[in-house]
Coordinates of C-alpha atoms and ligand atoms in Angstrom, one line a residue:
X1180 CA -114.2 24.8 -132.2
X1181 CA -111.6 22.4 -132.9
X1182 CA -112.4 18.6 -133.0
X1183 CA -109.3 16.5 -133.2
X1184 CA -109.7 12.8 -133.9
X1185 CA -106.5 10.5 -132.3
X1186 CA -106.4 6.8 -133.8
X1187 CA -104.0 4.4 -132.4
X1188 CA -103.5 0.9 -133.8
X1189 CA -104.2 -1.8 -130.5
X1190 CA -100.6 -3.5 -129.7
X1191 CA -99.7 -2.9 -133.3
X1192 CA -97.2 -5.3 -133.9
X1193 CA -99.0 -8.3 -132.9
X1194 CA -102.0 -7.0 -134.0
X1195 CA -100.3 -7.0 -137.2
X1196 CA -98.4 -10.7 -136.9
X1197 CA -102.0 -11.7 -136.3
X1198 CA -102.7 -10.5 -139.9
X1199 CA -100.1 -12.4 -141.6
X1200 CA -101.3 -15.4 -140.0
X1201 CA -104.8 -15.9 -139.5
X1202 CA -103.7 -19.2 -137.4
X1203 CA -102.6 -16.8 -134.6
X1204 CA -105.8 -15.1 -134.2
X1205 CA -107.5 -15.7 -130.3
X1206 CA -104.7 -16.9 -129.0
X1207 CA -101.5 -14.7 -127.0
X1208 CA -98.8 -13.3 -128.7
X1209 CA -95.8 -11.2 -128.9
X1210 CA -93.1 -10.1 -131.0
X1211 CA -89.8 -10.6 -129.9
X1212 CA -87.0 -7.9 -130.7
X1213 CA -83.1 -8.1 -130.6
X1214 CA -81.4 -9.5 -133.3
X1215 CA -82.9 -12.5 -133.4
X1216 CA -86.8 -12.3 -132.4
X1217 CA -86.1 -13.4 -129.0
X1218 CA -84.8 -11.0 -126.9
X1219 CA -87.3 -8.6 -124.8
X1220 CA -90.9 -8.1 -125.4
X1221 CA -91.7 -5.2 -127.7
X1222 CA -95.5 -5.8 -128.1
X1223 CA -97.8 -8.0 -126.8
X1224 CA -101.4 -8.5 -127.6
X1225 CA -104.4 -8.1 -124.9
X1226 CA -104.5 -11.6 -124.6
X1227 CA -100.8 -11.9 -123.7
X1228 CA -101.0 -8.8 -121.3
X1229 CA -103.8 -10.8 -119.5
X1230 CA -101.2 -13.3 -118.2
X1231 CA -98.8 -10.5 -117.0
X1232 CA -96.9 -10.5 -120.3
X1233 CA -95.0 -6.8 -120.9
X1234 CA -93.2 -4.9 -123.4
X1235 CA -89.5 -4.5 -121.9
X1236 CA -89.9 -8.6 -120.4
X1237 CA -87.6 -11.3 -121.7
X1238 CA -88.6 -13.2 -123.9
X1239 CA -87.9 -16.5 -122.4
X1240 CA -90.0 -14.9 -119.3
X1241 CA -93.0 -14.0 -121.1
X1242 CA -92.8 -18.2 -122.1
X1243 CA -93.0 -18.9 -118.9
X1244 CA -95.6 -16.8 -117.1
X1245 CA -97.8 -17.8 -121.1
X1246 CA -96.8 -21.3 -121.8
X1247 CA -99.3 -21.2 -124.7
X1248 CA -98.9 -18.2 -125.8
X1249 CA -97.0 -17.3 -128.8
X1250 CA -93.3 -15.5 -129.3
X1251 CA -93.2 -13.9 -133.2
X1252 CA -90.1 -12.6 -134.7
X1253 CA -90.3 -9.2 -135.8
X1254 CA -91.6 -8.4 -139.6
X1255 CA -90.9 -4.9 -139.8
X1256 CA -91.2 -4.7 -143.8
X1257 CA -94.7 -5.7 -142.7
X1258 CA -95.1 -3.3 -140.2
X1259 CA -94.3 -0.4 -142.3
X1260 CA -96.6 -1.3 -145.5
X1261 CA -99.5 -1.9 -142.8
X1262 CA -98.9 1.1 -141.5
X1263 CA -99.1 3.1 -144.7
X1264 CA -102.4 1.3 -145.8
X1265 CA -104.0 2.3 -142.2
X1266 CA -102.8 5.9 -143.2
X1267 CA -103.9 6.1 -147.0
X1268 CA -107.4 4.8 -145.7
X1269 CA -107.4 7.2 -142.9
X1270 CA -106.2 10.0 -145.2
X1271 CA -109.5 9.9 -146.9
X1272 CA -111.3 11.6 -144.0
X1273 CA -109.5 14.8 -143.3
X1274 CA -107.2 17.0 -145.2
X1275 CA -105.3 17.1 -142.0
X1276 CA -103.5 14.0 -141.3
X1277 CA -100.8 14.1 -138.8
X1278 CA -98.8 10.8 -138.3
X1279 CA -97.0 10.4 -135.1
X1280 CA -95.7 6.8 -135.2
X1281 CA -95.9 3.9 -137.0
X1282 CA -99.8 3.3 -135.8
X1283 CA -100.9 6.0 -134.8
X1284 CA -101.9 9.5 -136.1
X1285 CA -104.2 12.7 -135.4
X1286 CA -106.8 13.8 -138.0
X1287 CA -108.4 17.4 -138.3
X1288 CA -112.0 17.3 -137.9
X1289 CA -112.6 20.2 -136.8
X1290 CA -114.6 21.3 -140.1
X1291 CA -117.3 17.9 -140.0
X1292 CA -119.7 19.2 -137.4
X1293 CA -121.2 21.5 -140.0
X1294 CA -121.2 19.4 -143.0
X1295 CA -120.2 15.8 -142.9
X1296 CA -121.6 15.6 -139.0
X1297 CA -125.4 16.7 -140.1
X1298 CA -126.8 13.6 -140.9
X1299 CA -125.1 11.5 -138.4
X1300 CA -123.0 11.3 -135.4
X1301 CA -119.6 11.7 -134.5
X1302 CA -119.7 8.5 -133.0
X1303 CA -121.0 6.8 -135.7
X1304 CA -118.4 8.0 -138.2
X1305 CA -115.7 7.2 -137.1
X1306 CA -116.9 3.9 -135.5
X1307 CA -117.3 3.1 -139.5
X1308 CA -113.6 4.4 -140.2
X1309 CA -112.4 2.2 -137.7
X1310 CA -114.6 -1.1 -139.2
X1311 CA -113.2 0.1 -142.2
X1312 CA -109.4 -0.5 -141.0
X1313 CA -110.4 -3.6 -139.4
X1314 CA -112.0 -5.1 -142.5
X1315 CA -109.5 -4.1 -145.3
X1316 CA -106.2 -3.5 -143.4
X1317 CA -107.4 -6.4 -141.3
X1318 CA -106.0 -4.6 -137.7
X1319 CA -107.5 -3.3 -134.7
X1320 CA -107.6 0.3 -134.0
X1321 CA -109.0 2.7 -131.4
X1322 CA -109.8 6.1 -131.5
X1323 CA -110.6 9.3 -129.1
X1324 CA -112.2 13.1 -130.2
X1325 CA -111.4 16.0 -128.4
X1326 CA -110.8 19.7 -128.7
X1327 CA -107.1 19.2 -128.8
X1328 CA -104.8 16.4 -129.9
X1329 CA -103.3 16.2 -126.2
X1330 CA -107.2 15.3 -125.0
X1331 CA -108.5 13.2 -128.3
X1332 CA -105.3 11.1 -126.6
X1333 CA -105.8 10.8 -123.1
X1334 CA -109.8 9.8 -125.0
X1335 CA -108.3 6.8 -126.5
X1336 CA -106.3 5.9 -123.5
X1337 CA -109.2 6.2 -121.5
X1338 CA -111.9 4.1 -124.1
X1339 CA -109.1 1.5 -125.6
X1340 CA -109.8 -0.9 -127.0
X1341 CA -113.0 1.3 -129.2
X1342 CA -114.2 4.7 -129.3
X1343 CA -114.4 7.6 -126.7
X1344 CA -115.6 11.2 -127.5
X1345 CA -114.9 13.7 -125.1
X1346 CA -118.2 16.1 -126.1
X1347 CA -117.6 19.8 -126.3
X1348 CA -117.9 21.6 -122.8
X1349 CA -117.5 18.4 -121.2
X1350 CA -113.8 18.2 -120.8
X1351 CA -113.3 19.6 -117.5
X1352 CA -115.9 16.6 -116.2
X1353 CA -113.4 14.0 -118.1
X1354 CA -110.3 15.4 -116.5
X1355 CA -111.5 15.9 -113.2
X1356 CA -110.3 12.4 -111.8
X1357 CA -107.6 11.5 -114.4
X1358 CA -103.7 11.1 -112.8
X1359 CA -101.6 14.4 -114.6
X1360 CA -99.4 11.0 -114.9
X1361 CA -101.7 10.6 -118.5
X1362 CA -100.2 13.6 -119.9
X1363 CA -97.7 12.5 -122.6
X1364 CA -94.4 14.6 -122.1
X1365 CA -95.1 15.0 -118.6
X1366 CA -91.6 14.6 -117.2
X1367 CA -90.8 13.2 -113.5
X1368 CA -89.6 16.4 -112.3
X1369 CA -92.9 18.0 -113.0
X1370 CA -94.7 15.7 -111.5
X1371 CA -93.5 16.3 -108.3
X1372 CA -93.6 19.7 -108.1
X1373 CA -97.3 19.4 -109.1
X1374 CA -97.6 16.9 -106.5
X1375 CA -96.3 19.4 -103.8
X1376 CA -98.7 22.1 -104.8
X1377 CA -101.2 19.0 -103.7
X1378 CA -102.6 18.3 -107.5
X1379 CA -102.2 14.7 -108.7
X1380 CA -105.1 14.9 -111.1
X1381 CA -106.5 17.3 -113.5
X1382 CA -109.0 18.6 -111.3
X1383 CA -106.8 19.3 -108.3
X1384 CA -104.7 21.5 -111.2
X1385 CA -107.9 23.4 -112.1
X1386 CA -108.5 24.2 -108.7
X1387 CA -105.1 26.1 -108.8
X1388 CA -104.6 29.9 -109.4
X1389 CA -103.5 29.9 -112.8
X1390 CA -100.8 32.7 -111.6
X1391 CA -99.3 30.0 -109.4
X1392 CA -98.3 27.7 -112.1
X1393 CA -97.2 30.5 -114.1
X1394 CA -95.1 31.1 -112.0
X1395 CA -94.2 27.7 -111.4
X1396 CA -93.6 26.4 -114.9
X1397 CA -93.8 29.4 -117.3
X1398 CA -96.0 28.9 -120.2
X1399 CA -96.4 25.5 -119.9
X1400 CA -98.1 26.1 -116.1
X1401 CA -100.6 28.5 -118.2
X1402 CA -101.2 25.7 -120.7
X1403 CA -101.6 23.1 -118.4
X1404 CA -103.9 25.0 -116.1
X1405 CA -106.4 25.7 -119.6
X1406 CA -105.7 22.0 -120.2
X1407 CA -107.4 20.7 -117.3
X1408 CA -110.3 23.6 -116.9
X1409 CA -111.2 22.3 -120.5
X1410 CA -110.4 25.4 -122.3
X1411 CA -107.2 24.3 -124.6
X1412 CA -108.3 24.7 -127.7
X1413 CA -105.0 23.9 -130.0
X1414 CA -105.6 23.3 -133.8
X1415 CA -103.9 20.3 -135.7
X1416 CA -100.6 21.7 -137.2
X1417 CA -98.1 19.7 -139.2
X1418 CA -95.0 20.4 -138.0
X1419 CA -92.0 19.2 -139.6
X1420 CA -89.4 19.0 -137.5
X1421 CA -85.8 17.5 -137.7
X1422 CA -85.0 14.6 -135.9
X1423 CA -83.0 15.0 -132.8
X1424 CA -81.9 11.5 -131.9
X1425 CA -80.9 8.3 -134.0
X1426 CA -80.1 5.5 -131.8
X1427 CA -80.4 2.0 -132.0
X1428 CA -81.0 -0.7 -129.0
X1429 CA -79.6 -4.0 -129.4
X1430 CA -80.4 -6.8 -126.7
X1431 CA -77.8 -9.6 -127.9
X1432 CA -79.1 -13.2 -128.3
X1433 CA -77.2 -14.7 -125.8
X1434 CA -75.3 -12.8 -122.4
X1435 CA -72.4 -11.8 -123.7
X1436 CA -69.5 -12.2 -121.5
X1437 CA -66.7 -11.1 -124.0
X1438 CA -65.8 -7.2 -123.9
X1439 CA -64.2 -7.1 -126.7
X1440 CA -67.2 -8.8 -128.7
X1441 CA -69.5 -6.4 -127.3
X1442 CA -67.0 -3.0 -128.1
X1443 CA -66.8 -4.6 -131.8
X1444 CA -70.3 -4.9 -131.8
X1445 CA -70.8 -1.3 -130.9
X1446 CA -68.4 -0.2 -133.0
X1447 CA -70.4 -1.8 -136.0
X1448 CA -73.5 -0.5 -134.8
X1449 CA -71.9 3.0 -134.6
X1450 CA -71.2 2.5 -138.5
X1451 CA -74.5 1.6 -139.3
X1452 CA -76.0 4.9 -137.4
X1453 CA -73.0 7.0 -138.9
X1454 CA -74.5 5.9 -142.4
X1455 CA -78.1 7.0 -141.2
X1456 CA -77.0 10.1 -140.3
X1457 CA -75.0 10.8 -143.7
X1458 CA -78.5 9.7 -145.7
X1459 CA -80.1 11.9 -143.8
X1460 CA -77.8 14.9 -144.0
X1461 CA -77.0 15.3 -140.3
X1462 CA -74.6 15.6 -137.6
X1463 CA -74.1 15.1 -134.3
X1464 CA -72.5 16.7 -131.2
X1465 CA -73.2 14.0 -128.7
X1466 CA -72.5 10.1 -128.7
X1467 CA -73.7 8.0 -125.4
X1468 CA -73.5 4.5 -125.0
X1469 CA -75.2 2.5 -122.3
X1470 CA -74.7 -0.8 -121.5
X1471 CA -76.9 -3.5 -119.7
X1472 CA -75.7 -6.6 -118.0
X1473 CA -77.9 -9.9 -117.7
X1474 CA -78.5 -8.5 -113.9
X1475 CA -80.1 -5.5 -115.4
X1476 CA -77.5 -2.9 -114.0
X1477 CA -76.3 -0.1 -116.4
X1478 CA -73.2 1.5 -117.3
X1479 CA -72.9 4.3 -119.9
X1480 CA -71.5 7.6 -120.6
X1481 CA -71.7 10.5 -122.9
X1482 CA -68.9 12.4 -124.9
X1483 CA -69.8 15.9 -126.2
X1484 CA -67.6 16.9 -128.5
X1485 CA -66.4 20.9 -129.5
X1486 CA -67.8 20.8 -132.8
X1487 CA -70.9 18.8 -134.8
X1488 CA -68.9 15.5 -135.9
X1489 CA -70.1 13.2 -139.3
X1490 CA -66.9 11.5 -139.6
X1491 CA -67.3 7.4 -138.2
X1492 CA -63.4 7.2 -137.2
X1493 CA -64.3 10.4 -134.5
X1494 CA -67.3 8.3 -133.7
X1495 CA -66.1 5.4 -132.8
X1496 CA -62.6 6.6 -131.0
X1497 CA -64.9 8.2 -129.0
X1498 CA -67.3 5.3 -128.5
X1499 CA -64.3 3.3 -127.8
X1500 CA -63.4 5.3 -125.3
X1501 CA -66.3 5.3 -123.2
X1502 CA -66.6 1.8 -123.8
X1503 CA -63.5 1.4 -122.1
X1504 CA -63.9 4.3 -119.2
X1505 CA -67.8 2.9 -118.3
X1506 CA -66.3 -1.5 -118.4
X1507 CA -63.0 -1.0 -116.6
X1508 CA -63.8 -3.2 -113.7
X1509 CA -66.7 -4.8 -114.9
X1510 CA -67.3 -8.3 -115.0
X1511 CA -70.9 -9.2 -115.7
X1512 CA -71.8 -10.4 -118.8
X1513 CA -73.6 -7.9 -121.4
X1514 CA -77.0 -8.1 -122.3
X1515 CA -77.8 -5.2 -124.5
X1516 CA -76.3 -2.0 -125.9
X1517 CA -77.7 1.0 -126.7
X1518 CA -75.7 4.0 -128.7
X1519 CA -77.1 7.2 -129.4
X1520 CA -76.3 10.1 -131.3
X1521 CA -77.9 13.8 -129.9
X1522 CA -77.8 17.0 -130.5
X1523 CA -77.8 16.4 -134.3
X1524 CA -77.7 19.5 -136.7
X1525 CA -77.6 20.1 -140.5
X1526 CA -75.0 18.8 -142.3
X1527 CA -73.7 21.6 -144.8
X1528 CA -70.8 20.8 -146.7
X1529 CA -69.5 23.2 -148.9
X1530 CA -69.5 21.9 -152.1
X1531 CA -65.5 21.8 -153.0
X1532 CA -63.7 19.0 -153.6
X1533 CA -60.6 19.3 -151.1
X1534 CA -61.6 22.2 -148.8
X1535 CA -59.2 24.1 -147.2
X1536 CA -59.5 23.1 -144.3
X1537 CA -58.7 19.2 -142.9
X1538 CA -62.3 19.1 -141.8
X1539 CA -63.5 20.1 -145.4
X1540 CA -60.5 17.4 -147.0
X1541 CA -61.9 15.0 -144.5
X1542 CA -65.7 16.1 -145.9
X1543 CA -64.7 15.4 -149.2
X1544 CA -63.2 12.2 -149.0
X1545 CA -65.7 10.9 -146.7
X1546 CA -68.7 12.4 -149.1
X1547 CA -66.3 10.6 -152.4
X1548 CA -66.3 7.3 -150.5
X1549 CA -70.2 7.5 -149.6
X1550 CA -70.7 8.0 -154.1
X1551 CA -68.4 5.2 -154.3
X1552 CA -70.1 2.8 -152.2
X1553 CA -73.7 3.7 -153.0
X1554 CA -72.8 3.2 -156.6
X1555 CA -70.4 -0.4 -156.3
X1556 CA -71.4 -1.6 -153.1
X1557 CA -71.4 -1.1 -149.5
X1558 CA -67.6 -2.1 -149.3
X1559 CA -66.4 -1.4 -152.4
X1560 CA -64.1 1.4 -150.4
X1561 CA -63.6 0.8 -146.4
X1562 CA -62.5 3.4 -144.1
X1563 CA -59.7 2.5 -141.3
X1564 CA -62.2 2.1 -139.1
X1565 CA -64.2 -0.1 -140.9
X1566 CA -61.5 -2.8 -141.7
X1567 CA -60.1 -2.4 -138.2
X1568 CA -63.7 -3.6 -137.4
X1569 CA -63.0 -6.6 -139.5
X1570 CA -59.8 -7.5 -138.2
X1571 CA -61.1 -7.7 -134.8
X1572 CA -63.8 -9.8 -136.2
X1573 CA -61.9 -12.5 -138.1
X1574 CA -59.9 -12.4 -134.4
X1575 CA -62.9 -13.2 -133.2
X1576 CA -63.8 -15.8 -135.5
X1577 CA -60.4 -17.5 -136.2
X1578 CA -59.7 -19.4 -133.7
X1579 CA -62.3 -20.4 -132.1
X1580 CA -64.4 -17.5 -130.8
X1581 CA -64.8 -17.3 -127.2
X1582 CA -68.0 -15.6 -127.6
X1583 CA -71.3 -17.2 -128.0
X1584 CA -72.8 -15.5 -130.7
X1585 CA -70.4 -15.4 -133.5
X1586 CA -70.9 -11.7 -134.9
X1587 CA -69.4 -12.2 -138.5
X1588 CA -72.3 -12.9 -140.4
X1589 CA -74.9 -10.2 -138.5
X1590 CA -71.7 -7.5 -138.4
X1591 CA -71.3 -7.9 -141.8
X1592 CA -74.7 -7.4 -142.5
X1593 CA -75.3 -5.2 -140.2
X1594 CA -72.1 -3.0 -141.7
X1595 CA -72.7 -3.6 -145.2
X1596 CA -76.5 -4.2 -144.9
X1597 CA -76.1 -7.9 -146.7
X1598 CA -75.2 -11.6 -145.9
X1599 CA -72.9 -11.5 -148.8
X1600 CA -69.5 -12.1 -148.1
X1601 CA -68.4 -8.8 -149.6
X1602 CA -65.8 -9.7 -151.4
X1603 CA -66.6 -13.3 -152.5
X1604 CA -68.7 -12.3 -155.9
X1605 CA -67.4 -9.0 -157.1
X1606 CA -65.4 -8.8 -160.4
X1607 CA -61.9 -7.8 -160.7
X1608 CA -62.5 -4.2 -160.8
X1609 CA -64.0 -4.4 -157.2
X1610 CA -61.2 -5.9 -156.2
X1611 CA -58.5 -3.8 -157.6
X1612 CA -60.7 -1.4 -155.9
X1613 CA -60.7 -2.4 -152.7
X1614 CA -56.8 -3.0 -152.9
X1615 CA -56.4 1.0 -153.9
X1616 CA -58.7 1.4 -150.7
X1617 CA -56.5 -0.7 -148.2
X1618 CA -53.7 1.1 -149.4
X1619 CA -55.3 4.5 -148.5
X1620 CA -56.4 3.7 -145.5
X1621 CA -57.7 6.6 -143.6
X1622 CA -56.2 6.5 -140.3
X1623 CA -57.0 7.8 -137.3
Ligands
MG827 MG1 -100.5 1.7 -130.5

């Protein structure tokens, strides 16, 4: 029998602004994201959410519907070492720990009704694990136990903010009114096929013949049909998988009604996830860029290309040209821009140091200049692209910009991941460095 414990820390990020400063505790708050803390909503706490304040609102909204409340600026840093000391308590309890995001995890406790369970409840232990994380990582969490991790969540769902145990053979009763909406990975598409064959909740889908979802949705109709009659019984595997998306979201500070600012700015950002992918040993087949004006409307579009690409001058001619296909025509002013890469697979370079192919040359050089910059700094050698980047960005800046967020300061740190001017306190041999670089430029 497999008991599965889901723990998920309540509006985490404010939760966790709350702990840096006790001042802010009772009152409403929320953490603004964009580059500058004040963009849109990505958590607010229960008090906040009582006024109507939601992640995905503007900030200067959520002001005005919560005069009183208060807007934080994101402390990731924070965040993250939280996070880790809610998992290194919680990794006490079970030698199965299985972290899903940055709050929230699923332990194995499938083992405890024997042994640890004996002398007291289920209830009552983990009640104590979570007054544990409230008194020495000083945040809220909530929790739910089930026979699977897909149930312990749709438990915590259901009990938040606390505890809620769905007892053994008493799943089916839980399901029986809950919306198959609760189901995480539930996609739109199966939703309304399951709402043709007249089952919006778990209990209409139990009612089904389970050789009618079969044959609706393959294995997943069989799963889903267990799922709601109580009877999916999945142990708690780690699963390491690869990532298949990086992407980054950026809602700018101010409407941005300059085109070119905004390509530039996607271009940098481009850079900055080219870089993540390199660290991480990836590549990617897909790049798509969306783009959302201050009246909410989208514009976006996807280029596959042939083969895996790493290299950030393929990146961002591509992303340059959908930039331009998706805006011609466009007038509004841009609010935020999202850039994804998909479809990423292992990078494996062979490990030559020209190649013999221009793919492998390009491999080389581009792996040489990675060293190079890793070791003497983030611009110590810039590709084309790069300095292209910064020539449209002193354009930008000299003469007066038109835009109303100056980008310089944030691109640069955003490209070379520090406010230094990169070139104001490096010694000569950076220098000469960077004029061997210029003279090299890859083009492309
Ligand atoms: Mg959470």
């Amino acid at each position: 029998m497999n008991r599965i414990l889901h723990v998920d820390g309540d509006s985490f990020f404010a939760s966790c602004e709350i702990a840096l400063d006790k001042n802010l505790e009772g009152r409403a708050v929320w953490v603004g994201g964009g580059r500058r803390g004040d963009g849109i909503v990505i958590a607010a706490n229960r008090a906040a959410k009582k006024f109507g304040v939601k992640t995905g609102m503007a900030c200067f909204e959520a002001k005005r519907i919560c005069p009183r409340g208060v807007l934080c600026k994101p402390h990731y840093d924070e965040y993250r070492r939280i996070s880790a000391e809610m998992f290194h308590v919680l990794e006490e309890y079970s030698p199965t720990l299985v972290p899903v995001s940055i709050d929230e995890g699923f332990l194995d406790f499938s083992t405890m009704a024997s042994v640890v369970w004996r002398d007291t409840t289920p209830e009552k232990y983990v009640r104590e694990i979570c007054d544990r994380i409230a008194r020495e990582v000083d945040i809220p969490v909530s929790a739910g136990l089930a026979n699977s991790s897909r149930l312990a969540k749709l438990a915590t769902d259901a009990g938040k903010p606390g505890f809620l145990e769905v007892k053994p053979g008493e799943e089916k009763e839980f399901l029986k009114d809950r919306s198959v909406r609760e189901l995480s990975g539930i996609g739109k598409n199966r939703q309304r096929s399951l709402a043709a064959l007249g089952a919006l909740t778990f209990g209409h889908v139990a009612k089904l013949p389970s050789t009618l979802l079969k044959q609706k949705f393959g294995i997943w109709g069989q799963q889903l049909w267990l799922f709601a009659n109580g009877l999916w019984n999945e142990p708690l595997l780690l699963e390491v998988k690869d990532r298949t998306t990086i992407s980054s979201n950026t809602t700018l500070p101010y409407d941005e009604p300059d085109y070119e600012a905004a390509l530039t700015f996607a271009l940098s950002e481009a850079t900055r996830l080219t870089g993540q992918l390199r660290r991480e040993q990836l590549q990617a087949r897909e790049l798509s860029l969306t783009i959302r004006f201050n009246d909410f409307s989208e514009v976006g579009g996807t280029h596959r290309f042939r083969e895996p690409q790493f290299l950030n001058s393929i990146f961002n001619t591509a992303l340059e040209e959908i930039f331009h296909d998706c805006m011609a025509g466009q007038f509004k002013p841009v609010r935020q821009i999202r850039i994804a890469f998909w479809n990423l697979a292992r990078l494996d370079l062979q490990p030559t140091l020209w190649g013999r192919t221009d793919a492998e040359r390009w491999g080389a050089l581009d792996d040489a200049t990675h060293k190079l910059n890793s070791q003497f700094g983030n611009s110590s050698v810039m590709t084309g692209a790069q300095l292209a980047l910064q020539q449209v960005d002193a354009a930008h800046k000299n003469p007066a910009a038109k835009c109303p967020f100056v980008p310089q300061r944030e691109m640069v740190k955003k490209l070379w991941g520090t406010d230094a001017d990169p070139l104001a306190h490096k010694g000569d041999w950076e220098k000469r460095l960077a004029k061997v670089s210029k003279q090299l430029q890859f083009q492309h």
